[in-house]
Amino acid sequence: MARLRHETILIVGASSGIGAQVARDVAGHGNRLVIVARRAGELAAVAADVRAAGSPCLDIVADALDPAAAAAVVARAVAEFGAVDVALLNVGQGPDMSMAEVDVADVARVMSVNYDVTVNYLVPLIAQLRRQGGGLIAQTNSLAGLMGIPRQGPYSAAKAAVRTLIDAARVELSPEGIRFTSLYPGFVATARVSTDGLPKPFQISEKQAARHVVRALRREPADAAFPWPTATLVRLLRVLPARVSDVLLRKLAR
Ligand SMILES: NC(=O)c1ccc[n+]([C@@H]2O[C@H](COP(=O)([O-])OP(=O)(O)OC[C@H]3O[C@@H](n4cnc5c(N)ncnc54)[C@H](OP(=O)(O)O)[C@@H]3O)[C@@H](O)[C@H]2O)c1
């Protein structure tokens, strides 16, 4: 299990929202951090907080859509700190997107900014964790990755693809000491989603979400869904007959 003490922790997507708060929460305790995003100013502000809490911190500006840049980030983390003990792949975006209005390019873009960004880190990280004899890879999925959510169809599909990829990797790679945890948040009040117009039942704060993530990084369940009211609602909707769950989902999406 990850102790989150004296470990090298890589967080991809750490300049704002859940990832930035997790970086601040795991800072100190002898941990070394590598944080990554595209917005240099925001990322530097998080790095300053992490260093102030007592952790060495490498902040790297890199686009997760670029596979070479992702591989270079993993290599730089290893060159600086010797290994990656814990990686949190947190990049993703879920825009409000009705299937009556999308075009093909919109759907492809949502797939890239949720699926490709994860794969680009997953592959070099698996290679590195095999070399070093194990480690934890966590990924911020979404409860939307467990079922098709109206107005979030392309996002649900992309997160579901990530979910099944990581499920397969977990089964294949556990004999090599590589552990995987998929995180399934419900609605989280981050700046990015504050104006998207989607209804957000049982929304939690960034700080609450980060606490759930840090607890999951310590305990390493295969799946961590939170908060419990939304997670329970999704579990219920998944077992109901489609003619019932469709009506409920249509009401919730209004
Ligand atoms: N907020 C919610 O309600 C909610 C619910 C369920 C799941 N989630 C998931 O939680 C994760 C974090 O979302 P959040 O709400 O905290 O949003 P956020 O504040 O937008 O966080 C996303 C992070 O990823 C970075 N990022 C985005 N695209 C990138 C790219 N191409 N290359 C490198 N970094 C990139 C962003 O920084 P830069 O823009 O600086 O690159 C930012 O640091 C996402 O995977 C999201 O799908 C969110």
Short mmCIF file of C-alpha atoms and ligand atoms in Angstrom, two decimals:
data_model
loop_
_atom_site.label_atom_id
_atom_site.label_comp_id
_atom_site.label_asym_id
_atom_site.label_seq_id
_atom_site.Cartn_x
_atom_site.Cartn_y
_atom_site.Cartn_z
CA MET A 1 0.00 0.00 0.00
CA ALA A 2 1.16 3.57 -0.66
CA ARG A 3 2.07 5.17 2.64
CA LEU A 4 2.28 8.66 1.12
CA ARG A 5 5.37 9.11 3.27
CA HIS A 6 8.86 9.49 1.75
CA GLU A 7 7.50 8.71 -1.71
CA THR A 8 7.80 10.28 -5.15
CA ILE A 9 4.33 11.29 -6.28
CA LEU A 10 3.60 12.34 -9.87
CA ILE A 11 0.36 14.25 -10.46
CA VAL A 12 -0.59 14.96 -14.07
CA GLY A 13 -3.19 17.73 -14.19
CA ALA A 14 -2.19 19.58 -11.02
CA SER A 15 -2.57 23.29 -11.84
CA SER A 16 -6.19 23.59 -10.63
CA GLY A 17 -9.17 21.70 -9.25
CA ILE A 18 -8.86 18.25 -7.68
CA GLY A 19 -5.25 17.65 -8.78
CA ALA A 20 -3.97 20.93 -7.31
CA GLN A 21 -5.70 20.22 -4.00
CA VAL A 22 -4.31 16.65 -3.86
CA ALA A 23 -0.79 18.05 -4.48
CA ARG A 24 -1.22 20.43 -1.54
CA ASP A 25 -2.65 17.64 0.66
CA VAL A 26 0.21 15.16 0.07
CA ALA A 27 2.94 17.82 0.39
CA GLY A 28 5.28 17.41 3.36
CA HIS A 29 5.70 14.02 5.12
CA GLY A 30 9.02 13.50 3.31
CA ASN A 31 7.24 13.21 -0.07
CA ARG A 32 8.77 14.46 -3.33
CA LEU A 33 6.35 15.81 -5.92
CA VAL A 34 6.34 16.08 -9.69
CA ILE A 35 3.39 18.14 -10.91
CA VAL A 36 2.38 18.66 -14.52
CA ALA A 37 -0.06 20.83 -16.49
CA ARG A 38 -0.05 23.35 -19.37
CA ARG A 39 -0.67 26.65 -17.52
CA ALA A 40 2.76 27.60 -16.15
CA GLY A 41 1.61 30.35 -13.75
CA GLU A 42 -1.08 28.27 -12.03
CA LEU A 43 1.27 25.27 -11.81
CA ALA A 44 4.08 27.40 -10.32
CA ALA A 45 1.66 28.66 -7.63
CA VAL A 46 0.81 25.05 -6.63
CA ALA A 47 4.54 24.16 -6.66
CA ALA A 48 5.26 27.11 -4.33
CA ASP A 49 2.64 25.83 -1.85
CA VAL A 50 4.08 22.29 -2.05
CA ARG A 51 7.64 23.55 -1.39
CA ALA A 52 6.39 25.73 1.47
CA ALA A 53 4.95 22.55 3.03
CA GLY A 54 8.44 21.01 2.93
CA SER A 55 8.46 18.88 -0.24
CA PRO A 56 10.88 19.16 -3.13
CA CYS A 57 8.73 19.80 -6.20
CA LEU A 58 9.45 19.60 -9.90
CA ASP A 59 6.80 21.52 -11.85
CA ILE A 60 6.78 20.63 -15.53
CA VAL A 61 4.75 22.38 -18.21
CA ALA A 62 3.72 19.69 -20.69
CA ASP A 63 0.70 18.85 -22.84
CA ALA A 64 -0.67 15.38 -22.04
CA LEU A 65 -1.95 15.15 -25.63
CA ASP A 66 1.70 14.82 -26.74
CA PRO A 67 2.97 11.24 -26.15
CA ALA A 68 6.66 12.26 -26.46
CA ALA A 69 6.17 15.01 -23.87
CA ALA A 70 4.47 12.55 -21.51
CA ALA A 71 7.31 10.03 -21.83
CA ALA A 72 9.80 12.87 -21.22
CA VAL A 73 7.96 13.85 -18.01
CA VAL A 74 8.22 10.29 -16.66
CA ALA A 75 11.93 10.19 -17.59
CA ARG A 76 12.57 13.57 -15.90
CA ALA A 77 10.80 12.47 -12.73
CA VAL A 78 12.99 9.35 -12.58
CA ALA A 79 16.17 11.32 -13.37
CA GLU A 80 15.38 13.76 -10.55
CA PHE A 81 14.05 11.43 -7.85
CA GLY A 82 15.07 7.88 -8.93
CA ALA A 83 11.58 6.33 -9.25
CA VAL A 84 7.85 7.07 -9.40
CA ASP A 85 6.12 5.48 -6.40
CA VAL A 86 2.64 6.91 -6.99
CA ALA A 87 1.18 8.44 -10.16
CA LEU A 88 -2.18 10.21 -10.30
CA LEU A 89 -3.41 10.62 -13.88
CA ASN A 90 -5.96 13.35 -13.37
CA VAL A 91 -6.33 15.12 -16.74
CA GLY A 92 -9.86 15.17 -18.15
CA GLN A 93 -12.75 17.39 -19.20
CA GLY A 94 -16.51 16.79 -19.34
CA PRO A 95 -18.28 19.47 -21.36
CA ASP A 96 -22.06 19.78 -21.59
CA MET A 97 -22.73 18.12 -24.95
CA SER A 98 -26.13 17.07 -26.26
CA MET A 99 -26.11 14.21 -28.79
CA ALA A 100 -28.61 16.19 -30.89
CA GLU A 101 -26.07 18.96 -31.40
CA VAL A 102 -22.58 17.42 -31.43
CA ASP A 103 -20.55 16.93 -34.55
CA VAL A 104 -18.10 14.09 -35.11
CA ALA A 105 -15.10 16.29 -34.32
CA ASP A 106 -16.56 17.24 -30.91
CA VAL A 107 -16.85 13.58 -29.92
CA ALA A 108 -13.32 12.82 -31.13
CA ARG A 109 -11.95 15.80 -29.17
CA VAL A 110 -13.64 14.68 -25.93
CA MET A 111 -12.16 11.20 -26.47
CA SER A 112 -8.66 12.71 -26.89
CA VAL A 113 -8.80 14.98 -23.85
CA ASN A 114 -9.93 12.12 -21.60
CA TYR A 115 -8.61 8.88 -23.15
CA ASP A 116 -5.47 9.77 -25.14
CA VAL A 117 -4.12 11.96 -22.32
CA THR A 118 -4.32 8.94 -19.99
CA VAL A 119 -2.82 6.43 -22.43
CA ASN A 120 0.10 8.77 -23.17
CA TYR A 121 1.18 8.51 -19.50
CA LEU A 122 -0.01 4.98 -18.81
CA VAL A 123 2.35 3.34 -21.30
CA PRO A 124 5.65 4.95 -20.17
CA LEU A 125 4.60 4.64 -16.52
CA ILE A 126 3.94 0.90 -16.84
CA ALA A 127 7.38 0.48 -18.44
CA GLN A 128 9.01 2.46 -15.62
CA LEU A 129 7.09 0.67 -12.83
CA ARG A 130 8.06 -2.71 -14.33
CA ARG A 131 11.72 -1.62 -14.31
CA GLN A 132 11.58 -0.45 -10.70
CA GLY A 133 9.55 -3.46 -9.47
CA GLY A 134 6.13 -1.91 -8.80
CA GLY A 135 4.19 1.18 -7.80
CA LEU A 136 0.68 2.65 -7.80
CA ILE A 137 -1.10 4.21 -10.78
CA ALA A 138 -4.33 6.01 -9.90
CA GLN A 139 -6.60 7.65 -12.43
CA THR A 140 -9.34 10.21 -11.94
CA ASN A 141 -12.27 8.70 -13.80
CA SER A 142 -15.87 9.83 -13.09
CA LEU A 143 -19.17 8.28 -12.07
CA ALA A 144 -20.07 9.24 -15.66
CA GLY A 145 -17.61 6.51 -16.71
CA LEU A 146 -19.91 3.90 -15.18
CA MET A 147 -23.00 4.74 -17.27
CA GLY A 148 -24.12 6.97 -20.13
CA ILE A 149 -25.10 10.30 -18.57
CA PRO A 150 -27.38 12.53 -20.68
CA ARG A 151 -25.63 15.72 -21.96
CA GLN A 152 -22.34 13.96 -21.12
CA GLY A 153 -22.46 11.12 -23.64
CA PRO A 154 -19.02 11.65 -25.26
CA TYR A 155 -17.45 12.17 -21.82
CA SER A 156 -19.16 9.04 -20.41
CA ALA A 157 -17.88 7.04 -23.39
CA ALA A 158 -14.30 8.33 -23.05
CA LYS A 159 -14.17 7.68 -19.30
CA ALA A 160 -15.70 4.21 -19.79
CA ALA A 161 -12.90 3.45 -22.27
CA VAL A 162 -10.29 4.52 -19.70
CA ARG A 163 -12.03 2.43 -17.04
CA THR A 164 -11.90 -0.80 -19.02
CA LEU A 165 -8.30 -0.18 -20.14
CA ILE A 166 -7.19 0.26 -16.55
CA ASP A 167 -9.25 -2.72 -15.37
CA ALA A 168 -7.39 -4.91 -17.87
CA ALA A 169 -3.99 -3.45 -16.93
CA ARG A 170 -4.70 -4.08 -13.23
CA VAL A 171 -5.40 -7.77 -13.81
CA GLU A 172 -2.39 -8.20 -16.13
CA LEU A 173 0.17 -6.33 -14.08
CA SER A 174 -0.60 -7.13 -10.47
CA PRO A 175 1.89 -10.07 -10.53
CA GLU A 176 4.59 -7.46 -11.23
CA GLY A 177 3.62 -5.35 -8.22
CA ILE A 178 1.89 -2.65 -10.27
CA ARG A 179 -1.31 -1.56 -8.52
CA PHE A 180 -4.15 0.46 -10.05
CA THR A 181 -6.86 2.53 -8.42
CA SER A 182 -9.68 4.12 -10.45
CA LEU A 183 -11.35 7.11 -8.80
CA TYR A 184 -15.01 7.81 -9.60
CA PRO A 185 -16.01 11.25 -8.30
CA GLY A 186 -19.55 12.57 -8.58
CA PHE A 187 -19.97 16.32 -9.09
CA VAL A 188 -17.12 18.42 -7.69
CA ALA A 189 -17.33 22.23 -7.44
CA THR A 190 -14.19 23.10 -9.40
CA ALA A 191 -13.83 26.36 -11.33
CA ARG A 192 -13.89 24.50 -14.65
CA VAL A 193 -17.44 23.21 -14.18
CA SER A 194 -18.87 26.24 -12.35
CA THR A 195 -20.49 27.76 -15.45
CA ASP A 196 -21.29 24.71 -17.59
CA GLY A 197 -25.01 24.81 -16.79
CA LEU A 198 -25.28 21.11 -15.92
CA PRO A 199 -27.39 20.12 -12.90
CA LYS A 200 -25.08 18.84 -10.13
CA PRO A 201 -26.90 16.84 -7.45
CA PHE A 202 -24.87 16.06 -4.30
CA GLN A 203 -21.96 18.26 -5.43
CA ILE A 204 -18.92 18.25 -3.10
CA SER A 205 -16.08 20.76 -2.72
CA GLU A 206 -12.57 20.40 -4.17
CA LYS A 207 -11.23 19.88 -0.66
CA GLN A 208 -13.72 17.07 0.05
CA ALA A 209 -12.90 15.43 -3.29
CA ALA A 210 -9.15 15.63 -2.60
CA ARG A 211 -9.66 14.01 0.81
CA HIS A 212 -11.46 11.09 -0.89
CA VAL A 213 -8.61 10.81 -3.42
CA VAL A 214 -5.86 10.84 -0.78
CA ARG A 215 -7.69 8.20 1.26
CA ALA A 216 -7.96 6.02 -1.87
CA LEU A 217 -4.25 6.51 -2.65
CA ARG A 218 -3.49 5.17 0.83
CA ARG A 219 -5.93 2.24 0.77
CA GLU A 220 -5.61 1.38 -2.93
CA PRO A 221 -9.04 -0.11 -3.67
CA ALA A 222 -9.47 -1.11 -7.33
CA ASP A 223 -12.39 1.36 -7.50
CA ALA A 224 -13.20 4.32 -5.24
CA ALA A 225 -16.59 5.97 -5.95
CA PHE A 226 -17.66 9.09 -4.02
CA PRO A 227 -19.56 10.81 -2.52
CA TRP A 228 -21.80 8.02 -1.33
CA PRO A 229 -25.21 9.56 -2.30
CA THR A 230 -24.21 9.95 -5.98
CA ALA A 231 -22.30 6.66 -6.03
CA THR A 232 -25.36 4.86 -4.60
CA LEU A 233 -27.67 6.58 -7.10
CA VAL A 234 -25.45 5.44 -9.99
CA ARG A 235 -25.26 1.87 -8.66
CA LEU A 236 -29.07 1.84 -8.41
CA LEU A 237 -29.55 3.28 -11.91
CA ARG A 238 -27.24 0.59 -13.31
CA VAL A 239 -29.34 -2.28 -11.97
CA LEU A 240 -32.76 -0.83 -12.79
CA PRO A 241 -34.41 -1.81 -16.09
CA ALA A 242 -33.54 0.75 -18.81
CA ARG A 243 -37.17 1.86 -19.16
CA VAL A 244 -37.08 3.00 -15.50
CA SER A 245 -33.52 4.37 -15.36
CA ASP A 246 -34.02 6.30 -18.64
CA VAL A 247 -36.95 8.20 -17.14
CA LEU A 248 -35.02 8.99 -13.95
CA LEU A 249 -31.91 10.09 -15.88
CA ARG A 250 -34.00 12.33 -18.16
CA LYS A 251 -35.49 14.02 -15.07
CA LEU A 252 -32.05 14.43 -13.42
CA ALA A 253 -30.59 15.98 -16.59
CA ARG A 254 -33.21 18.75 -16.72
N1 LIG B 1 -15.26 18.56 -11.44
C1 LIG B 1 -16.08 17.52 -11.50
O1 LIG B 1 -17.29 17.63 -11.24
C2 LIG B 1 -15.54 16.15 -11.85
C3 LIG B 1 -16.36 15.04 -11.64
C4 LIG B 1 -15.90 13.78 -11.95
C5 LIG B 1 -14.63 13.63 -12.47
N2 LIG B 1 -13.85 14.72 -12.68
C6 LIG B 1 -12.53 14.48 -13.27
O2 LIG B 1 -11.57 15.02 -12.38
C7 LIG B 1 -10.40 15.36 -13.11
C8 LIG B 1 -9.95 16.75 -12.70
O3 LIG B 1 -10.95 17.67 -13.07
P1 LIG B 1 -11.21 19.05 -12.32
O4 LIG B 1 -12.68 19.18 -12.21
O5 LIG B 1 -10.36 19.17 -11.13
O6 LIG B 1 -10.82 20.09 -13.48
P2 LIG B 1 -9.60 21.04 -13.77
O7 LIG B 1 -9.44 22.05 -12.68
O8 LIG B 1 -9.81 21.53 -15.15
O9 LIG B 1 -8.36 20.04 -13.71
C9 LIG B 1 -7.82 19.45 -14.84
C10 LIG B 1 -6.31 19.52 -14.73
O10 LIG B 1 -5.76 18.88 -15.88
C11 LIG B 1 -4.91 19.79 -16.57
N3 LIG B 1 -4.98 19.52 -17.99
C12 LIG B 1 -6.06 19.59 -18.80
N4 LIG B 1 -5.73 19.25 -20.06
C13 LIG B 1 -4.39 18.98 -20.05
C14 LIG B 1 -3.45 18.60 -21.02
N5 LIG B 1 -3.80 18.42 -22.31
N6 LIG B 1 -2.16 18.42 -20.66
C15 LIG B 1 -1.77 18.60 -19.36
N7 LIG B 1 -2.63 18.97 -18.39
C16 LIG B 1 -3.91 19.15 -18.73
C17 LIG B 1 -5.42 21.17 -16.20
O11 LIG B 1 -4.39 22.13 -16.27
P3 LIG B 1 -4.00 23.02 -17.53
O12 LIG B 1 -5.26 23.55 -18.12
O13 LIG B 1 -3.10 24.05 -16.90
O14 LIG B 1 -3.24 22.11 -18.46
C18 LIG B 1 -5.80 20.96 -14.74
O15 LIG B 1 -4.65 21.05 -13.92
C19 LIG B 1 -10.76 15.21 -14.59
O16 LIG B 1 -10.27 13.98 -15.07
C20 LIG B 1 -12.27 15.19 -14.58
O17 LIG B 1 -12.80 14.47 -15.68
C21 LIG B 1 -14.27 15.97 -12.38
#
